[in-house]
mmCIF file of N, CA and C in Angstrom:
data_model
loop_
_atom_site.group_PDB
_atom_site.id
_atom_site.type_symbol
_atom_site.label_atom_id
_atom_site.label_comp_id
_atom_site.label_asym_id
_atom_site.label_seq_id
_atom_site.Cartn_x
_atom_site.Cartn_y
_atom_site.Cartn_z
ATOM 1 N N UNK L 1 124.627 87.289 153.322
ATOM 2 C CA UNK L 1 125.056 86.290 154.277
ATOM 3 C C UNK L 1 124.112 86.172 155.466
ATOM 4 N N UNK L 2 123.478 87.261 155.829
ATOM 5 C CA UNK L 2 122.655 87.237 157.043
ATOM 6 C C UNK L 2 121.353 86.460 156.883
ATOM 7 N N UNK L 3 120.988 86.067 155.668
ATOM 8 C CA UNK L 3 119.787 85.245 155.444
ATOM 9 C C UNK L 3 120.143 83.883 154.844
ATOM 10 N N UNK L 4 121.415 83.539 154.902
ATOM 11 C CA UNK L 4 121.921 82.289 154.338
ATOM 12 C C UNK L 4 122.041 81.231 155.446
ATOM 13 N N UNK L 5 121.557 80.028 155.181
ATOM 14 C CA UNK L 5 121.619 78.966 156.183
ATOM 15 C C UNK L 5 123.045 78.474 156.410
ATOM 16 N N UNK L 6 123.870 78.517 155.367
ATOM 17 C CA UNK L 6 125.246 78.022 155.475
ATOM 18 C C UNK L 6 126.217 79.061 154.905
ATOM 19 N N UNK L 7 126.408 80.184 155.608
ATOM 20 C CA UNK L 7 127.254 81.257 155.066
ATOM 21 C C UNK L 7 128.722 80.872 154.895
ATOM 22 N N UNK L 8 129.251 80.033 155.786
ATOM 23 C CA UNK L 8 130.651 79.614 155.649
ATOM 24 C C UNK L 8 130.839 78.746 154.407
ATOM 25 N N UNK L 9 129.896 77.864 154.169
ATOM 26 C CA UNK L 9 129.949 77.017 152.974
ATOM 27 C C UNK L 9 129.831 77.862 151.712
ATOM 28 N N UNK L 10 128.944 78.842 151.731
ATOM 29 C CA UNK L 10 128.784 79.738 150.582
ATOM 30 C C UNK L 10 130.090 80.467 150.284
ATOM 31 N N UNK L 11 130.706 81.060 151.313
ATOM 32 C CA UNK L 11 131.963 81.787 151.108
ATOM 33 C C UNK L 11 133.074 80.858 150.627
ATOM 34 N N UNK L 12 133.144 79.652 151.174
ATOM 35 C CA UNK L 12 134.143 78.674 150.753
ATOM 36 C C UNK L 12 133.952 78.321 149.277
ATOM 37 N N UNK L 13 132.707 78.084 148.874
ATOM 38 C CA UNK L 13 132.422 77.754 147.477
ATOM 39 C C UNK L 13 132.779 78.905 146.541
ATOM 40 N N UNK L 14 132.448 80.121 146.936
ATOM 41 C CA UNK L 14 132.786 81.291 146.107
ATOM 42 C C UNK L 14 134.295 81.424 145.994
ATOM 43 N N UNK L 15 134.989 81.266 147.113
ATOM 44 C CA UNK L 15 136.459 81.380 147.127
ATOM 45 C C UNK L 15 137.083 80.346 146.185
ATOM 46 N N UNK L 16 136.569 79.121 146.213
ATOM 47 C CA UNK L 16 137.114 78.060 145.365
ATOM 48 C C UNK L 16 136.859 78.309 143.878
ATOM 49 N N UNK L 17 135.799 79.034 143.558
ATOM 50 C CA UNK L 17 135.464 79.292 142.149
ATOM 51 C C UNK L 17 135.960 80.641 141.637
ATOM 52 N N UNK L 18 136.582 81.422 142.514
ATOM 53 C CA UNK L 18 137.097 82.726 142.103
ATOM 54 C C UNK L 18 138.344 82.515 141.244
ATOM 55 N N UNK L 19 138.298 83.016 140.032
ATOM 56 C CA UNK L 19 139.407 82.837 139.098
ATOM 57 C C UNK L 19 140.567 83.757 139.479
ATOM 58 N N UNK L 20 141.790 83.414 139.077
ATOM 59 C CA UNK L 20 142.932 84.296 139.337
ATOM 60 C C UNK L 20 142.645 85.703 138.807
ATOM 61 N N UNK L 21 142.870 86.684 139.629
ATOM 62 C CA UNK L 21 142.587 88.067 139.261
ATOM 63 C C UNK L 21 141.134 88.455 139.464
ATOM 64 N N UNK L 22 140.310 87.499 139.852
ATOM 65 C CA UNK L 22 138.889 87.765 140.066
ATOM 66 C C UNK L 22 138.629 88.500 141.366
ATOM 67 N N UNK L 23 137.466 89.090 141.456
ATOM 68 C CA UNK L 23 137.072 89.848 142.648
ATOM 69 C C UNK L 23 135.695 89.390 143.109
ATOM 70 N N UNK L 24 135.503 89.421 144.409
ATOM 71 C CA UNK L 24 134.200 89.168 145.015
ATOM 72 C C UNK L 24 133.721 90.471 145.628
ATOM 73 N N UNK L 25 132.528 90.886 145.266
ATOM 74 C CA UNK L 25 131.897 92.044 145.870
ATOM 75 C C UNK L 25 130.893 91.513 146.890
ATOM 76 N N UNK L 26 131.206 91.690 148.174
ATOM 77 C CA UNK L 26 130.389 91.153 149.258
ATOM 78 C C UNK L 26 129.756 92.301 150.019
ATOM 79 N N UNK L 27 128.435 92.336 150.028
ATOM 80 C CA UNK L 27 127.694 93.344 150.783
ATOM 81 C C UNK L 27 127.022 92.651 151.954
ATOM 82 N N UNK L 28 127.238 93.163 153.150
ATOM 83 C CA UNK L 28 126.655 92.548 154.341
ATOM 84 C C UNK L 28 126.265 93.631 155.349
ATOM 85 N N UNK L 29 125.058 93.506 155.883
ATOM 86 C CA UNK L 29 124.595 94.440 156.909
ATOM 87 C C UNK L 29 125.338 94.127 158.203
ATOM 88 N N UNK L 30 125.905 95.155 158.814
ATOM 89 C CA UNK L 30 126.604 95.008 160.089
ATOM 90 C C UNK L 30 126.064 96.009 161.104
ATOM 91 N N UNK L 31 125.988 95.644 162.385
ATOM 92 C CA UNK L 31 126.400 94.368 162.942
ATOM 93 C C UNK L 31 125.543 93.215 162.428
ATOM 94 N N UNK L 32 126.153 92.035 162.440
ATOM 95 C CA UNK L 32 125.585 90.835 161.826
ATOM 96 C C UNK L 32 124.534 90.212 162.746
ATOM 97 N N UNK L 33 123.305 90.134 162.247
ATOM 98 C CA UNK L 33 122.189 89.546 163.005
ATOM 99 C C UNK L 33 121.433 88.574 162.092
ATOM 100 N N UNK L 34 121.972 87.368 161.931
ATOM 101 C CA UNK L 34 121.422 86.436 160.938
ATOM 102 C C UNK L 34 120.143 85.736 161.376
ATOM 103 N N UNK L 35 119.336 85.405 160.390
ATOM 104 C CA UNK L 35 118.237 84.458 160.549
ATOM 105 C C UNK L 35 117.844 83.963 159.172
ATOM 106 N N UNK L 36 117.247 82.791 159.136
ATOM 107 C CA UNK L 36 116.810 82.174 157.887
ATOM 108 C C UNK L 36 115.291 82.129 157.900
ATOM 109 N N UNK L 37 114.685 82.595 156.841
ATOM 110 C CA UNK L 37 113.226 82.581 156.745
ATOM 111 C C UNK L 37 112.752 81.241 156.207
ATOM 112 N N UNK L 38 111.820 80.638 156.929
ATOM 113 C CA UNK L 38 111.205 79.380 156.512
ATOM 114 C C UNK L 38 109.703 79.549 156.694
ATOM 115 N N UNK L 39 109.054 79.971 155.614
ATOM 116 C CA UNK L 39 107.632 80.298 155.729
ATOM 117 C C UNK L 39 107.456 81.505 156.635
ATOM 118 N N UNK L 40 106.675 81.358 157.694
ATOM 119 C CA UNK L 40 106.453 82.461 158.635
ATOM 120 C C UNK L 40 107.466 82.446 159.775
ATOM 121 N N UNK L 41 108.372 81.460 159.776
ATOM 122 C CA UNK L 41 109.318 81.307 160.875
ATOM 123 C C UNK L 41 110.663 81.944 160.556
ATOM 124 N N UNK L 42 111.297 82.485 161.598
ATOM 125 C CA UNK L 42 112.657 83.013 161.515
ATOM 126 C C UNK L 42 113.543 82.090 162.344
ATOM 127 N N UNK L 43 114.414 81.348 161.668
ATOM 128 C CA UNK L 43 115.246 80.342 162.309
ATOM 129 C C UNK L 43 116.704 80.771 162.322
ATOM 130 N N UNK L 44 117.469 80.209 163.231
ATOM 131 C CA UNK L 44 118.906 80.440 163.251
ATOM 132 C C UNK L 44 119.550 79.615 162.132
ATOM 133 N N UNK L 45 120.576 80.157 161.480
ATOM 134 C CA UNK L 45 121.260 79.396 160.438
ATOM 135 C C UNK L 45 121.930 78.149 161.021
ATOM 136 N N UNK L 46 122.099 77.130 160.195
ATOM 137 C CA UNK L 46 122.761 75.915 160.669
ATOM 138 C C UNK L 46 124.262 76.135 160.867
ATOM 139 N N UNK L 47 124.856 77.099 160.152
ATOM 140 C CA UNK L 47 126.253 77.498 160.373
ATOM 141 C C UNK L 47 126.268 78.878 161.016
ATOM 142 N N UNK L 48 126.996 79.018 162.094
ATOM 143 C CA UNK L 48 127.091 80.290 162.813
ATOM 144 C C UNK L 48 128.442 80.954 162.546
ATOM 145 N N UNK L 49 128.437 82.268 162.425
ATOM 146 C CA UNK L 49 129.686 83.014 162.263
ATOM 147 C C UNK L 49 130.254 83.479 163.603
ATOM 148 N N UNK L 50 129.458 83.428 164.649
ATOM 149 C CA UNK L 50 129.882 83.808 166.008
ATOM 150 C C UNK L 50 130.439 85.235 166.058
ATOM 151 N N UNK L 51 129.658 86.158 165.534
ATOM 152 C CA UNK L 51 130.016 87.576 165.554
ATOM 153 C C UNK L 51 129.151 88.298 166.578
ATOM 154 N N UNK L 52 129.682 89.351 167.144
ATOM 155 C CA UNK L 52 128.991 90.119 168.177
ATOM 156 C C UNK L 52 127.829 90.904 167.573
ATOM 157 N N UNK L 53 126.618 90.554 167.982
ATOM 158 C CA UNK L 53 125.408 91.209 167.462
ATOM 159 C C UNK L 53 125.271 92.656 167.934
ATOM 160 N N UNK L 54 126.005 93.026 168.973
ATOM 161 C CA UNK L 54 125.876 94.371 169.553
ATOM 162 C C UNK L 54 127.061 95.270 169.227
ATOM 163 N N UNK L 55 127.954 94.821 168.382
ATOM 164 C CA UNK L 55 129.155 95.590 168.062
ATOM 165 C C UNK L 55 128.808 96.861 167.291
ATOM 166 N N UNK L 56 129.671 97.846 167.395
ATOM 167 C CA UNK L 56 129.556 99.018 166.528
ATOM 168 C C UNK L 56 129.844 98.561 165.097
ATOM 169 N N UNK L 57 129.509 99.410 164.128
ATOM 170 C CA UNK L 57 129.773 99.044 162.738
ATOM 171 C C UNK L 57 131.272 98.784 162.537
ATOM 172 N N UNK L 58 132.101 99.664 163.072
ATOM 173 C CA UNK L 58 133.547 99.544 162.896
ATOM 174 C C UNK L 58 134.080 98.255 163.518
ATOM 175 N N UNK L 59 133.619 97.939 164.723
ATOM 176 C CA UNK L 59 134.055 96.706 165.396
ATOM 177 C C UNK L 59 133.529 95.480 164.651
ATOM 178 N N UNK L 60 132.323 95.570 164.109
ATOM 179 C CA UNK L 60 131.738 94.462 163.358
ATOM 180 C C UNK L 60 132.511 94.201 162.070
ATOM 181 N N UNK L 61 132.971 95.255 161.402
ATOM 182 C CA UNK L 61 133.793 95.100 160.192
ATOM 183 C C UNK L 61 135.094 94.384 160.547
ATOM 184 N N UNK L 62 135.744 94.841 161.598
ATOM 185 C CA UNK L 62 137.002 94.231 162.027
ATOM 186 C C UNK L 62 136.803 92.748 162.371
ATOM 187 N N UNK L 63 135.719 92.468 163.088
ATOM 188 C CA UNK L 63 135.429 91.094 163.477
ATOM 189 C C UNK L 63 135.117 90.217 162.258
ATOM 190 N N UNK L 64 134.326 90.715 161.329
ATOM 191 C CA UNK L 64 134.031 89.972 160.099
ATOM 192 C C UNK L 64 135.323 89.681 159.338
ATOM 193 N N UNK L 65 136.191 90.675 159.281
ATOM 194 C CA UNK L 65 137.454 90.514 158.566
ATOM 195 C C UNK L 65 138.342 89.473 159.246
ATOM 196 N N UNK L 66 138.584 89.643 160.542
ATOM 197 C CA UNK L 66 139.522 88.778 161.265
ATOM 198 C C UNK L 66 139.003 87.359 161.494
ATOM 199 N N UNK L 67 137.717 87.211 161.812
ATOM 200 C CA UNK L 67 137.177 85.899 162.180
ATOM 201 C C UNK L 67 136.637 85.094 160.996
ATOM 202 N N UNK L 68 136.279 85.775 159.911
ATOM 203 C CA UNK L 68 135.627 85.070 158.807
ATOM 204 C C UNK L 68 136.433 85.174 157.505
ATOM 205 N N UNK L 69 136.688 86.371 157.043
ATOM 206 C CA UNK L 69 137.240 86.547 155.700
ATOM 207 C C UNK L 69 138.725 86.188 155.582
ATOM 208 N N UNK L 70 139.534 86.581 156.565
ATOM 209 C CA UNK L 70 140.961 86.215 156.529
ATOM 210 C C UNK L 70 141.136 84.698 156.603
ATOM 211 N N UNK L 71 140.496 84.014 157.570
ATOM 212 C CA UNK L 71 140.642 82.551 157.617
ATOM 213 C C UNK L 71 140.154 81.835 156.352
ATOM 214 N N UNK L 72 139.240 82.464 155.611
ATOM 215 C CA UNK L 72 138.739 81.878 154.369
ATOM 216 C C UNK L 72 139.721 82.073 153.208
ATOM 217 N N UNK L 73 140.740 82.891 153.419
ATOM 218 C CA UNK L 73 141.747 83.086 152.378
ATOM 219 C C UNK L 73 141.488 84.263 151.461
ATOM 220 N N UNK L 74 140.764 85.273 151.965
ATOM 221 C CA UNK L 74 140.505 86.459 151.154
ATOM 222 C C UNK L 74 141.493 87.571 151.483
ATOM 223 N N UNK L 75 141.707 88.434 150.508
ATOM 224 C CA UNK L 75 142.518 89.641 150.655
ATOM 225 C C UNK L 75 141.605 90.832 150.407
ATOM 226 N N UNK L 76 141.711 91.853 151.230
ATOM 227 C CA UNK L 76 140.861 93.040 151.107
ATOM 228 C C UNK L 76 141.440 94.006 150.079
ATOM 229 N N UNK L 77 140.633 94.318 149.062
ATOM 230 C CA UNK L 77 141.017 95.295 148.045
ATOM 231 C C UNK L 77 140.442 96.672 148.370
ATOM 232 N N UNK L 78 139.201 96.690 148.862
ATOM 233 C CA UNK L 78 138.541 97.956 149.205
ATOM 234 C C UNK L 78 137.393 97.672 150.167
ATOM 235 N N UNK L 79 137.009 98.711 150.894
ATOM 236 C CA UNK L 79 135.912 98.617 151.856
ATOM 237 C C UNK L 79 135.137 99.923 151.821
ATOM 238 N N UNK L 80 133.818 99.830 151.872
ATOM 239 C CA UNK L 80 132.972 101.028 151.903
ATOM 240 C C UNK L 80 131.807 100.807 152.852
ATOM 241 N N UNK L 81 131.335 101.905 153.408
ATOM 242 C CA UNK L 81 130.132 101.898 154.247
ATOM 243 C C UNK L 81 129.038 102.620 153.477
ATOM 244 N N UNK L 82 127.930 101.926 153.271
ATOM 245 C CA UNK L 82 126.827 102.502 152.506
ATOM 246 C C UNK L 82 125.508 102.230 153.232
ATOM 247 N N UNK L 83 124.502 103.060 152.996
ATOM 248 C CA UNK L 83 123.198 102.783 153.604
ATOM 249 C C UNK L 83 122.516 101.601 152.923
ATOM 250 N N UNK L 84 121.827 100.816 153.719
ATOM 251 C CA UNK L 84 121.021 99.707 153.225
ATOM 252 C C UNK L 84 119.586 100.011 153.610
ATOM 253 N N UNK L 85 118.730 100.167 152.628
ATOM 254 C CA UNK L 85 117.329 100.488 152.875
ATOM 255 C C UNK L 85 116.509 99.209 152.792
ATOM 256 N N UNK L 86 115.725 98.948 153.817
ATOM 257 C CA UNK L 86 114.871 97.762 153.775
ATOM 258 C C UNK L 86 113.450 98.138 154.148
ATOM 259 N N UNK L 87 112.528 97.327 153.641
ATOM 260 C CA UNK L 87 111.120 97.627 153.870
ATOM 261 C C UNK L 87 110.811 97.554 155.358
ATOM 262 N N UNK L 88 109.877 98.362 155.760
ATOM 263 C CA UNK L 88 109.542 98.482 157.167
ATOM 264 C C UNK L 88 108.519 97.480 157.654
ATOM 265 N N UNK L 89 107.889 97.864 158.743
ATOM 266 C CA UNK L 89 106.896 97.025 159.391
ATOM 267 C C UNK L 89 105.811 97.931 159.969
ATOM 268 N N UNK L 90 105.137 97.496 160.987
ATOM 269 C CA UNK L 90 104.076 98.303 161.601
ATOM 270 C C UNK L 90 104.605 99.571 162.260
ATOM 271 N N UNK L 91 105.884 99.573 162.626
ATOM 272 C CA UNK L 91 106.456 100.688 163.373
ATOM 273 C C UNK L 91 107.123 101.735 162.492
ATOM 274 N N UNK L 92 107.595 101.318 161.321
ATOM 275 C CA UNK L 92 108.287 102.239 160.425
ATOM 276 C C UNK L 92 108.103 101.751 158.991
ATOM 277 N N UNK L 93 107.920 102.680 158.061
ATOM 278 C CA UNK L 93 107.717 102.282 156.665
ATOM 279 C C UNK L 93 109.015 101.842 155.998
ATOM 280 N N UNK L 94 110.156 102.279 156.546
ATOM 281 C CA UNK L 94 111.456 101.922 155.991
ATOM 282 C C UNK L 94 112.490 101.964 157.117
ATOM 283 N N UNK L 95 113.480 101.094 157.006
ATOM 284 C CA UNK L 95 114.604 101.103 157.943
ATOM 285 C C UNK L 95 115.875 101.370 157.162
ATOM 286 N N UNK L 96 116.769 102.136 157.765
ATOM 287 C CA UNK L 96 118.070 102.413 157.171
ATOM 288 C C UNK L 96 119.120 101.730 158.045
ATOM 289 N N UNK L 97 119.818 100.776 157.445
ATOM 290 C CA UNK L 97 120.853 100.025 158.150
ATOM 291 C C UNK L 97 122.208 100.339 157.525
ATOM 292 N N UNK L 98 123.277 99.890 158.166
ATOM 293 C CA UNK L 98 124.630 100.124 157.656
ATOM 294 C C UNK L 98 125.152 98.873 156.969
ATOM 295 N N UNK L 99 125.484 99.007 155.705
ATOM 296 C CA UNK L 99 126.016 97.913 154.906
ATOM 297 C C UNK L 99 127.525 98.091 154.762
ATOM 298 N N UNK L 100 128.249 96.991 154.858
ATOM 299 C CA UNK L 100 129.681 96.988 154.546
ATOM 300 C C UNK L 100 129.841 96.351 153.181
ATOM 301 N N UNK L 101 130.521 97.039 152.300
ATOM 302 C CA UNK L 101 130.826 96.507 150.976
ATOM 303 C C UNK L 101 132.313 96.151 150.971
ATOM 304 N N UNK L 102 132.595 94.862 150.903
ATOM 305 C CA UNK L 102 133.980 94.378 150.833
ATOM 306 C C UNK L 102 134.276 94.005 149.381
ATOM 307 N N UNK L 103 135.376 94.519 148.841
ATOM 308 C CA UNK L 103 135.876 94.059 147.550
ATOM 309 C C UNK L 103 137.056 93.152 147.892
ATOM 310 N N UNK L 104 136.901 91.868 147.552
ATOM 311 C CA UNK L 104 137.854 90.855 147.987
ATOM 312 C C UNK L 104 138.481 90.128 146.804
ATOM 313 N N UNK L 105 139.705 89.667 147.013
ATOM 314 C CA UNK L 105 140.368 88.791 146.051
ATOM 315 C C UNK L 105 140.980 87.639 146.846
ATOM 316 N N UNK L 106 141.567 86.688 146.153
ATOM 317 C CA UNK L 106 142.215 85.568 146.818
ATOM 318 C C UNK L 106 143.550 86.021 147.400
ATOM 319 N N UNK L 107 143.812 85.588 148.620
ATOM 320 C CA UNK L 107 145.079 85.967 149.280
ATOM 321 C C UNK L 107 146.238 85.186 148.683
#
């Protein structure tokens, strides 16, 4: 979601296509700091989730749940915190971020 230009539209489309009894496995780095890559440019997405970029992981999970996933009509089946490894830059060869894994169904 953090590199998607229209994350709300994506979630809405997935929700509409989720079959009865189906599950969505959603992995998202939190706290949420989105941008869209366009060539060498990093742009803001056209749809904003309006989540606190400075929140703790726990507060970011709660905010993602209350402000985004519940209003979209999802029900939480399970939640996990896992490391997300991403390639580094000039300052570090690798970064370790916190990923939230939501297992969701239709409410």
